[in-house]
Amino acid sequence: MIVAGVDIGSQTSKAVVLKGDNIYRSALFPTGTDLYAVARKVVENAAQELGHTFDDIQRIVATGYGRVSVPFAADTMSEITCNAVGAYHFYPDARVIVDIGGQDSKAIKLNDEGKVVNFAMNDKCAAGTGRFLEVAAETLGVSVAELAALSRRSGNRIRISSTCTVFAQTEIVSLIARRTPQEDIAAGLHESIVSRVYGLVNSIGPGDTGRVVMTGGVARNDAIVSLLANAMKREITVPEDPQIVTAFGAALVARSRVGSE
Amino acid sequence: MQLILDKLKLRYSRRNTEIVKWKDDTGGKVIGCLPMYFPEEFVHAAGLLPVTLFGDDGPIAHANRHLMTNACGAVRGTFEDLLLGKYDDLDGVAAVLICDQVRFFFQVWSLDHEFDFFHQMWRPFNIDQSSRPFLLNELKRLKSALEEFTGNAITPDKLCESIRLFNETRSLMRALNDIRKTRPGLLKASDLVKAIAAGMIMPKEEYNSILKELITQTRDSDYESGEKPKVMVCGHPCGMPEEEILDLIEEMGAVIVGDDFFTGSRYFSVDVPCSGDPVEAYADFLLNLIPCTTYHYPQNWIGQDRSISTYGDYVADHVRENGIQGVILLREMYCDPFDLEFVMLKKKLEERNIVHITLNTGHEAGSLETQRTRIQGYLEMLNC
Ligand code: SF4
């Protein structure tokens, strides 16, 4: 049985094509403006990686903010459920998932069966998301990866008071003008994003047992992961490929629904 | 059925021009009443047409200059309409001072605009018998003010007649609401709130006959029952809940079978008693409405059966009694009475194992796409 999950995020589109229980390949492209085209392309690519074609896929589930623009998907499902299904598959002891994507962040609480029992999403702007770091890195003239490295070298983390991405940019410019060391600005930016995400995690009542898993593109930023782990006073597990967990969950949902109609 | 619903929705959307038309046709006078709980029957018994004022939900270009930054949507929207001259054809305005925001900004209205009739009615915030004499006094003060303005005496007979008419409206609204409980999904929630709101801006005599026809047609409509999760939507104390949110909830696969909106159950759940002195009866009515976040219930704070949230109990009981699977809380931004109750309400729902979600609503509350994800995620949680 070959199925696929496609996750059309605001910044990147991901697909996982799954064969049988455990054989899978994934693909990832920037989302751009033509959601249909990118959805098709990303699924085709993942299928090719697996030595198959698009037509071999029996069922596709779409998720992510662009899920409604994937006409070839049999179903759509929210990224909350797909992320939970994906993370629980890799870590059956996962009870809290923190997902920080391009333009949103989520905290999800699971019960012992892997069902979502509570979740929260960032309110209405890019504060506490990957976009915040991207804008900040651009303003400092470094890459996001360099920003994380810079932050680790800081000896005097400064406080970024604006949580709004646009206002934070202005604040960074004025800090640069005051010759604040880049390392300290970078550390402040990481702290800012983590304080937002920590608030989000707390709002779901994370409890104090069970594994905490972090997914989404920002999970690759180890400075963010360790700051959040410190704030939560818990270890955080990052899957090998944190960006495809939601698409993987969508593929698992597709698999469970093959032949259901 | 849909034709009548569309007609009522149109009347609602043209509410300000309808006032001019009614005045031209009848030569009568119109009093604008701010949400919530204004004793419209008194206005009607004085020979005037009471219309509820619903603010515009579009961008606020003028009101922000005069209001505090944390003014709620209902306050901003109505004030914007006032400044845009949309209430120029009203002969008077009146409000029950239900919260600090209304108290403050309604006084600002009187500075910005001169109306022939302007009345502020105080009401107790504690719901218990010790509040009754004060409430009674306020109702008598309203009656005298209306009598003085119109020169018409509001006799007990006239007031009883108006109460009977408005009770009929409430009972018809309840009948319509019952249909959505017994035939979930037949009436869209966004249609229903507008159909109810139309009754708050039209003459009740005309509205009641339209509603009777709507109920007949709705009962006769073909209906296919489905297995969709039933939800209750609550919060959003004043004004009109966002149509897009209600539609999203139902498009995503749930049916809304209960609410506590001002343009819903809050308006029509309880009737005014028709026996005895009508002013006294009205005071009892106001003390026996369904629980509301703008009231306090001190009797529940003391003694053994105390509750942390009378409102929360009401919501939880309603859910359990009506076989509802979950609650969607519309948290109107900057509504302090709802916000103050919110934490206790959530605690109550958690205690009673009621699966719920909160959506922030109101002016500038965030993108619909994010709400779509939240709603879908929540409904998937209910279905699991
Ligand atoms: S929405 Fe809340 S704050 Fe606004 S007028 Fe109504 S009760 Fe007052």
PDB file of C-alpha atoms in Angstrom, chain B residues 24-182:
ATOM      1  CA  ASP B  24     -41.952  58.118   7.153  1.00  0.00           C
ATOM      2  CA  ASP B  25     -44.668  55.468   7.004  1.00  0.00           C
ATOM      3  CA  THR B  26     -46.022  55.869  10.526  1.00  0.00           C
ATOM      4  CA  GLY B  27     -44.940  59.284  11.751  1.00  0.00           C
ATOM      5  CA  GLY B  28     -43.771  57.513  14.915  1.00  0.00           C
ATOM      6  CA  LYS B  29     -40.647  57.987  16.983  1.00  0.00           C
ATOM      7  CA  VAL B  30     -37.765  55.573  17.445  1.00  0.00           C
ATOM      8  CA  ILE B  31     -35.565  54.943  20.484  1.00  0.00           C
ATOM      9  CA  GLY B  32     -32.221  53.207  19.984  1.00  0.00           C
ATOM     10  CA  CYS B  33     -31.412  50.793  22.819  1.00  0.00           C
ATOM     11  CA  LEU B  34     -27.878  49.614  23.460  1.00  0.00           C
ATOM     12  CA  PRO B  35     -27.337  45.937  24.185  1.00  0.00           C
ATOM     13  CA  MET B  36     -28.142  44.306  26.556  1.00  0.00           C
ATOM     14  CA  TYR B  37     -31.239  43.901  28.715  1.00  0.00           C
ATOM     15  CA  PHE B  38     -32.964  47.171  27.873  1.00  0.00           C
ATOM     16  CA  PRO B  39     -36.662  47.018  28.915  1.00  0.00           C
ATOM     17  CA  GLU B  40     -37.979  47.519  25.384  1.00  0.00           C
ATOM     18  CA  GLU B  41     -41.537  46.806  26.533  1.00  0.00           C
ATOM     19  CA  PHE B  42     -41.599  50.130  28.400  1.00  0.00           C
ATOM     20  CA  VAL B  43     -40.574  51.981  25.237  1.00  0.00           C
ATOM     21  CA  HIS B  44     -43.246  50.159  23.258  1.00  0.00           C
ATOM     22  CA  ALA B  45     -45.922  50.847  25.891  1.00  0.00           C
ATOM     23  CA  ALA B  46     -45.095  54.563  25.614  1.00  0.00           C
ATOM     24  CA  GLY B  47     -45.992  54.403  21.903  1.00  0.00           C
ATOM     25  CA  LEU B  48     -42.419  54.390  20.596  1.00  0.00           C
ATOM     26  CA  LEU B  49     -40.472  51.868  18.524  1.00  0.00           C
ATOM     27  CA  PRO B  50     -37.501  50.383  20.400  1.00  0.00           C
ATOM     28  CA  VAL B  51     -34.646  49.260  18.151  1.00  0.00           C
ATOM     29  CA  THR B  52     -31.477  47.579  19.367  1.00  0.00           C
ATOM     30  CA  LEU B  53     -28.291  49.273  18.223  1.00  0.00           C
ATOM     31  CA  PHE B  54     -25.776  46.923  16.645  1.00  0.00           C
ATOM     32  CA  GLY B  55     -22.529  48.540  15.683  1.00  0.00           C
ATOM     33  CA  ASP B  56     -20.841  48.024  12.380  1.00  0.00           C
ATOM     34  CA  ASP B  57     -18.176  45.328  12.316  1.00  0.00           C
ATOM     35  CA  GLY B  58     -16.095  47.090   9.653  1.00  0.00           C
ATOM     36  CA  PRO B  59     -12.870  49.017  10.223  1.00  0.00           C
ATOM     37  CA  ILE B  60     -13.017  51.672  12.935  1.00  0.00           C
ATOM     38  CA  ALA B  61     -11.845  54.977  11.503  1.00  0.00           C
ATOM     39  CA  HIS B  62     -13.305  57.580  13.864  1.00  0.00           C
ATOM     40  CA  ALA B  63     -14.239  56.095  17.224  1.00  0.00           C
ATOM     41  CA  ASN B  64     -10.688  55.165  18.218  1.00  0.00           C
ATOM     42  CA  ARG B  65      -9.854  58.832  18.652  1.00  0.00           C
ATOM     43  CA  HIS B  66     -12.356  59.082  21.509  1.00  0.00           C
ATOM     44  CA  LEU B  67     -12.124  55.709  23.172  1.00  0.00           C
ATOM     45  CA  MET B  68      -9.681  53.867  25.355  1.00  0.00           C
ATOM     46  CA  THR B  69      -7.522  51.360  23.477  1.00  0.00           C
ATOM     47  CA  ASN B  70      -9.130  48.398  25.190  1.00  0.00           C
ATOM     48  CA  ALA B  71     -12.706  49.209  24.198  1.00  0.00           C
ATOM     49  CA  CYS B  72     -14.649  46.144  23.090  1.00  0.00           C
ATOM     50  CA  GLY B  73     -16.078  45.661  19.605  1.00  0.00           C
ATOM     51  CA  ALA B  74     -19.661  46.432  20.654  1.00  0.00           C
ATOM     52  CA  VAL B  75     -18.592  49.746  22.149  1.00  0.00           C
ATOM     53  CA  ARG B  76     -16.341  50.689  19.241  1.00  0.00           C
ATOM     54  CA  GLY B  77     -18.823  49.635  16.563  1.00  0.00           C
ATOM     55  CA  THR B  78     -21.792  51.563  17.961  1.00  0.00           C
ATOM     56  CA  PHE B  79     -19.691  54.627  18.673  1.00  0.00           C
ATOM     57  CA  GLU B  80     -18.329  54.543  15.136  1.00  0.00           C
ATOM     58  CA  ASP B  81     -21.898  54.415  13.804  1.00  0.00           C
ATOM     59  CA  LEU B  82     -22.827  57.381  15.998  1.00  0.00           C
ATOM     60  CA  LEU B  83     -19.906  59.424  14.661  1.00  0.00           C
ATOM     61  CA  LEU B  84     -20.748  58.437  11.093  1.00  0.00           C
ATOM     62  CA  GLY B  85     -24.226  59.872  11.584  1.00  0.00           C
ATOM     63  CA  LYS B  86     -25.965  56.517  11.279  1.00  0.00           C
ATOM     64  CA  TYR B  87     -28.064  57.257  14.367  1.00  0.00           C
ATOM     65  CA  ASP B  88     -29.083  60.756  13.298  1.00  0.00           C
ATOM     66  CA  ASP B  89     -32.633  59.633  12.602  1.00  0.00           C
ATOM     67  CA  LEU B  90     -33.183  58.266  16.077  1.00  0.00           C
ATOM     68  CA  ASP B  91     -35.346  60.341  18.410  1.00  0.00           C
ATOM     69  CA  GLY B  92     -33.564  59.085  21.455  1.00  0.00           C
ATOM     70  CA  VAL B  93     -31.116  56.586  22.838  1.00  0.00           C
ATOM     71  CA  ALA B  94     -31.120  54.570  26.027  1.00  0.00           C
ATOM     72  CA  ALA B  95     -28.958  51.995  27.717  1.00  0.00           C
ATOM     73  CA  VAL B  96     -28.806  49.802  30.726  1.00  0.00           C
ATOM     74  CA  LEU B  97     -25.345  50.332  32.164  1.00  0.00           C
ATOM     75  CA  ILE B  98     -24.348  46.689  32.019  1.00  0.00           C
ATOM     76  CA  CYS B  99     -20.594  47.139  32.364  1.00  0.00           C
ATOM     77  CA  ASP B 100     -18.007  49.841  32.952  1.00  0.00           C
ATOM     78  CA  GLN B 101     -17.363  50.272  29.254  1.00  0.00           C
ATOM     79  CA  VAL B 102     -21.002  51.007  28.453  1.00  0.00           C
ATOM     80  CA  ARG B 103     -21.273  53.265  31.499  1.00  0.00           C
ATOM     81  CA  PHE B 104     -18.274  55.282  30.434  1.00  0.00           C
ATOM     82  CA  PHE B 105     -18.802  55.523  26.739  1.00  0.00           C
ATOM     83  CA  PHE B 106     -22.553  56.069  26.823  1.00  0.00           C
ATOM     84  CA  GLN B 107     -21.860  59.197  28.835  1.00  0.00           C
ATOM     85  CA  VAL B 108     -19.452  60.262  26.108  1.00  0.00           C
ATOM     86  CA  TRP B 109     -22.309  59.823  23.611  1.00  0.00           C
ATOM     87  CA  SER B 110     -24.276  62.535  25.346  1.00  0.00           C
ATOM     88  CA  LEU B 111     -21.329  64.893  24.893  1.00  0.00           C
ATOM     89  CA  ASP B 112     -20.945  64.122  21.204  1.00  0.00           C
ATOM     90  CA  HIS B 113     -24.523  64.117  20.106  1.00  0.00           C
ATOM     91  CA  GLU B 114     -27.734  65.701  21.248  1.00  0.00           C
ATOM     92  CA  PHE B 115     -30.756  63.451  21.356  1.00  0.00           C
ATOM     93  CA  ASP B 116     -34.265  64.529  22.343  1.00  0.00           C
ATOM     94  CA  PHE B 117     -34.391  61.583  24.683  1.00  0.00           C
ATOM     95  CA  PHE B 118     -31.334  60.235  26.496  1.00  0.00           C
ATOM     96  CA  HIS B 119     -31.689  57.772  29.324  1.00  0.00           C
ATOM     97  CA  GLN B 120     -29.212  55.758  31.359  1.00  0.00           C
ATOM     98  CA  MET B 121     -30.650  52.999  33.450  1.00  0.00           C
ATOM     99  CA  TRP B 122     -28.579  51.691  36.318  1.00  0.00           C
ATOM    100  CA  ARG B 123     -28.947  48.153  37.355  1.00  0.00           C
ATOM    101  CA  PRO B 124     -27.573  46.104  40.212  1.00  0.00           C
ATOM    102  CA  PHE B 125     -24.590  43.899  39.508  1.00  0.00           C
ATOM    103  CA  ASN B 126     -25.401  41.504  42.326  1.00  0.00           C
ATOM    104  CA  ILE B 127     -28.309  39.260  41.536  1.00  0.00           C
ATOM    105  CA  ASP B 128     -30.184  38.724  44.770  1.00  0.00           C
ATOM    106  CA  GLN B 129     -33.333  39.938  46.459  1.00  0.00           C
ATOM    107  CA  SER B 130     -31.538  42.821  48.187  1.00  0.00           C
ATOM    108  CA  SER B 131     -31.072  44.349  44.726  1.00  0.00           C
ATOM    109  CA  ARG B 132     -34.764  44.277  43.909  1.00  0.00           C
ATOM    110  CA  PRO B 133     -35.860  47.628  45.419  1.00  0.00           C
ATOM    111  CA  PHE B 134     -33.075  49.416  43.536  1.00  0.00           C
ATOM    112  CA  LEU B 135     -33.996  47.742  40.271  1.00  0.00           C
ATOM    113  CA  LEU B 136     -37.670  48.514  40.779  1.00  0.00           C
ATOM    114  CA  ASN B 137     -36.816  52.132  41.343  1.00  0.00           C
ATOM    115  CA  GLU B 138     -34.791  52.284  38.149  1.00  0.00           C
ATOM    116  CA  LEU B 139     -37.680  50.796  36.177  1.00  0.00           C
ATOM    117  CA  LYS B 140     -40.023  53.428  37.642  1.00  0.00           C
ATOM    118  CA  ARG B 141     -37.532  56.141  36.730  1.00  0.00           C
ATOM    119  CA  LEU B 142     -37.429  54.843  33.154  1.00  0.00           C
ATOM    120  CA  LYS B 143     -41.232  54.771  33.012  1.00  0.00           C
ATOM    121  CA  SER B 144     -41.486  58.389  34.192  1.00  0.00           C
ATOM    122  CA  ALA B 145     -38.816  59.545  31.739  1.00  0.00           C
ATOM    123  CA  LEU B 146     -40.656  57.935  28.835  1.00  0.00           C
ATOM    124  CA  GLU B 147     -43.998  59.373  29.993  1.00  0.00           C
ATOM    125  CA  GLU B 148     -42.501  62.816  30.214  1.00  0.00           C
ATOM    126  CA  PHE B 149     -40.922  62.518  26.753  1.00  0.00           C
ATOM    127  CA  THR B 150     -44.053  61.270  24.996  1.00  0.00           C
ATOM    128  CA  GLY B 151     -46.811  62.744  27.138  1.00  0.00           C
ATOM    129  CA  ASN B 152     -48.341  59.252  27.139  1.00  0.00           C
ATOM    130  CA  ALA B 153     -49.123  57.511  30.391  1.00  0.00           C
ATOM    131  CA  ILE B 154     -47.721  53.980  30.594  1.00  0.00           C
ATOM    132  CA  THR B 155     -50.690  52.370  32.300  1.00  0.00           C
ATOM    133  CA  PRO B 156     -50.449  48.853  33.763  1.00  0.00           C
ATOM    134  CA  ASP B 157     -52.767  47.650  30.981  1.00  0.00           C
ATOM    135  CA  LYS B 158     -50.603  49.139  28.251  1.00  0.00           C
ATOM    136  CA  LEU B 159     -47.443  47.709  29.776  1.00  0.00           C
ATOM    137  CA  CYS B 160     -49.066  44.268  30.145  1.00  0.00           C
ATOM    138  CA  GLU B 161     -50.128  44.398  26.517  1.00  0.00           C
ATOM    139  CA  SER B 162     -46.581  45.196  25.404  1.00  0.00           C
ATOM    140  CA  ILE B 163     -45.171  42.472  27.641  1.00  0.00           C
ATOM    141  CA  ARG B 164     -47.576  39.951  26.099  1.00  0.00           C
ATOM    142  CA  LEU B 165     -46.489  40.966  22.601  1.00  0.00           C
ATOM    143  CA  PHE B 166     -42.780  40.683  23.463  1.00  0.00           C
ATOM    144  CA  ASN B 167     -43.385  37.371  25.267  1.00  0.00           C
ATOM    145  CA  GLU B 168     -44.945  36.106  22.069  1.00  0.00           C
ATOM    146  CA  THR B 169     -41.800  37.141  20.186  1.00  0.00           C
ATOM    147  CA  ARG B 170     -39.610  35.324  22.706  1.00  0.00           C
ATOM    148  CA  SER B 171     -41.758  32.228  22.555  1.00  0.00           C
ATOM    149  CA  LEU B 172     -41.612  32.181  18.735  1.00  0.00           C
ATOM    150  CA  MET B 173     -37.846  32.615  18.872  1.00  0.00           C
ATOM    151  CA  ARG B 174     -37.662  29.689  21.293  1.00  0.00           C
ATOM    152  CA  ALA B 175     -39.758  27.580  18.922  1.00  0.00           C
ATOM    153  CA  LEU B 176     -37.328  28.359  16.113  1.00  0.00           C
ATOM    154  CA  ASN B 177     -34.403  27.548  18.367  1.00  0.00           C
ATOM    155  CA  ASP B 178     -36.043  24.237  19.346  1.00  0.00           C
ATOM    156  CA  ILE B 179     -36.075  23.252  15.682  1.00  0.00           C
ATOM    157  CA  ARG B 180     -32.325  23.521  15.538  1.00  0.00           C
ATOM    158  CA  LYS B 181     -32.087  21.228  18.558  1.00  0.00           C
ATOM    159  CA  THR B 182     -34.431  18.604  17.128  1.00  0.00           C
TER     160      THR B 182
END
